[in-house]
Amino acid sequence: MIQYFSMLLIAIGIYGLLSQRNLVKLVISLNIAEIGVNLFIVSIGYIEDGLVPIISSVNRTSSLVFVDPLPQALVLTSIVIGVGVTALALALIITIGKTKGSIDLTELGSSGGDDE
Amino acid sequence: MRRLIAAIISLLFFLMLITVLNTETEDKAGIPAYGDADLSSRVSERFVTKSVNGYDGEIVYGVTSDAETGSANLVTSIVVNYRSFDTLGEVTVLFISATGVGLLLGGGKKRIVEEIKVSPVARLASRIVTPLLLTLGIYVFIHGHLTPGGGFPGGAIIAAAFLLMMLTDEKRRAPSKLKILEGYMGLTYVLLGVAGLLISGSFLQNFLPSGTIGELLSGGLVPVVYSVIGLKVGAELSGILDDLACEGSDES
């Protein structure tokens, strides 16, 4: 079920990327799609009744059934890179908004002059 | 019209992505059904039993010592031990994006003046909460190999403490020493990798004794590297926040 939900999030993100014209909204759509991808990657490592992949004083040995730790490690990487991309995109949007006076794609396209 | 076409395209994408699910069968690899993942057919099993190099004993909390990696948190053992090179790349990506934000928005000497006045109660409360948040962040990245957490969440908590300071004090800026700390921490990570190359023969390989699983001083390089990453990420995210709060305010 959660896998269908994450696919739905990816689809919502794609819809936002295609339909919105505001640059900030595009970044938000990108983030929604990214959350969907992250959820999906974590979900393929889930095992029914699996434990948190931490050996602790409660779950003492490595022979217990743990969920797959590898997708979680990869999603950690993905989240951090998502933060970097979002920060850089927002900085670009601030610069565009200052120099062009607008962050709307239609207005940016018409004022550029190169468009037909 | 545009929205309709976008909705149709995203619906097609959704249907296409749905077809990928539940495709694993006996003779064909694919995405397993939710909850049916089989660790024994994946490389992760070796990460769980810490047997990538062939060690085949059971890992027991508080008993096993000198295992392949001494980290009790299996995710951490992957992030900063088995796939540490990956993490070096990840830290580099974060560094480049922080530099990019600084290049695009930098040059602001003063904070942007906000109209909203902060109440004295909030200001005083933030002064009490900030040191606690900083302590929590440091705790999270020092214990990254034992409990959930690690360098990246710890750094994010430190940056949150800095954000709290910035929200309640209009004149607060990031100390310029943070950039120096960030650079030196990145350099330390690379130097630790080179030390592993010289001592153990492989870049970023663990060369410290890995200790008993579950103790604070265990895991060899893992707590060292995670402390380095925690300080670096904290400094970097604080720098991004500072850049965003001061963007070009001396022009107007």
Coordinates of C-alpha atoms in Angstrom, one line a residue, chain A:
Chain A
M1 CA 0.0 0.0 0.0
I2 CA 2.7 2.4 1.0
Q3 CA 4.5 1.7 -2.3
Y4 CA 1.4 2.8 -4.3
F5 CA 1.3 5.9 -2.1
S6 CA 4.9 6.7 -2.9
M7 CA 4.2 6.2 -6.6
L8 CA 1.3 8.6 -6.2
L9 CA 3.6 11.2 -4.6
I10 CA 6.0 10.8 -7.6
A11 CA 3.0 11.3 -10.0
I12 CA 1.9 14.4 -8.0
G13 CA 5.4 15.8 -8.3
I14 CA 5.5 15.2 -12.0
Y15 CA 2.1 16.9 -12.4
G16 CA 3.4 19.9 -10.5
L17 CA 6.5 20.1 -12.6
L18 CA 4.4 20.0 -15.8
S19 CA 1.6 22.3 -14.8
Q20 CA 3.1 25.0 -12.6
R21 CA 4.7 28.1 -13.9
N22 CA 6.0 29.6 -10.6
L23 CA 9.6 28.6 -10.0
V24 CA 9.1 28.2 -6.2
K25 CA 6.2 25.8 -6.9
L26 CA 8.4 23.9 -9.3
V27 CA 11.0 23.4 -6.5
I28 CA 8.2 22.3 -4.1
S29 CA 7.0 19.8 -6.8
L30 CA 10.5 18.5 -7.1
N31 CA 10.6 18.0 -3.4
I32 CA 7.3 16.1 -3.4
A33 CA 8.6 13.7 -6.1
E34 CA 11.8 13.3 -4.1
I35 CA 9.9 12.3 -1.0
G36 CA 8.0 9.8 -3.0
V37 CA 11.2 8.2 -4.3
N38 CA 12.8 8.1 -0.9
L39 CA 9.7 6.4 0.6
F40 CA 9.7 3.9 -2.2
I41 CA 13.4 3.1 -1.7
V42 CA 13.0 2.6 2.0
S43 CA 9.9 0.4 1.5
I44 CA 11.7 -2.1 -0.8
G45 CA 13.9 -3.0 2.2
Y46 CA 11.0 -3.6 4.6
I47 CA 10.6 -7.1 5.9
E48 CA 7.4 -8.2 7.7
D49 CA 8.1 -8.0 11.5
G50 CA 11.7 -6.9 10.8
L51 CA 13.6 -5.1 13.5
V52 CA 15.3 -1.7 13.4
P53 CA 18.8 -2.4 12.0
I54 CA 20.6 -1.5 15.2
I55 CA 22.2 -4.1 17.5
S56 CA 21.3 -2.9 21.0
S57 CA 20.8 -4.2 24.5
V58 CA 17.3 -5.3 23.4
N59 CA 18.1 -6.8 20.0
R60 CA 21.3 -8.4 21.0
T61 CA 22.5 -10.6 18.1
S62 CA 23.0 -10.3 14.3
S63 CA 21.0 -13.5 13.7
L64 CA 17.6 -11.7 14.3
V65 CA 15.6 -10.5 11.4
F66 CA 16.5 -6.9 10.7
V67 CA 15.0 -4.8 7.9
D68 CA 17.4 -4.1 5.0
P69 CA 19.8 -1.3 6.2
L70 CA 21.2 -0.6 2.7
P71 CA 18.3 1.3 1.2
Q72 CA 18.1 3.4 4.4
A73 CA 21.8 4.3 4.0
L74 CA 21.2 5.2 0.4
V75 CA 18.1 7.3 1.3
L76 CA 20.3 9.2 3.9
T77 CA 22.5 10.2 1.0
S78 CA 19.5 11.1 -1.2
I79 CA 18.0 13.3 1.6
V80 CA 21.2 15.3 2.0
I81 CA 21.6 15.8 -1.7
G82 CA 18.0 16.9 -1.8
V83 CA 18.8 19.6 0.8
G84 CA 21.7 20.8 -1.3
V85 CA 19.7 20.9 -4.6
T86 CA 16.8 22.7 -2.9
A87 CA 19.1 25.3 -1.3
L88 CA 20.9 26.0 -4.6
A89 CA 17.6 26.2 -6.5
L90 CA 16.2 28.7 -4.1
A91 CA 19.3 30.8 -4.3
L92 CA 19.0 30.8 -8.1
I93 CA 15.4 31.8 -7.8
I94 CA 16.3 34.7 -5.5
T95 CA 18.9 35.9 -8.0
I96 CA 16.5 35.5 -10.9
G97 CA 13.7 37.3 -9.0
K98 CA 16.1 40.2 -8.3
T99 CA 17.5 40.6 -11.8
K100 CA 14.4 39.9 -13.9
G101 CA 11.8 41.1 -11.5
S102 CA 9.7 38.0 -11.8
I103 CA 9.8 34.3 -11.0
D104 CA 7.0 33.3 -13.3
L105 CA 8.0 31.2 -16.3
T106 CA 5.5 32.8 -18.7
E107 CA 6.6 36.3 -17.8
L108 CA 10.2 35.4 -17.9
G109 CA 9.7 33.8 -21.4
S110 CA 7.9 36.8 -22.9
S111 CA 10.3 39.4 -21.5
G112 CA 13.3 37.5 -22.8
G113 CA 12.7 38.3 -26.5
D114 CA 14.2 35.1 -27.8
D115 CA 10.9 33.4 -27.7
E116 CA 8.6 33.3 -30.6

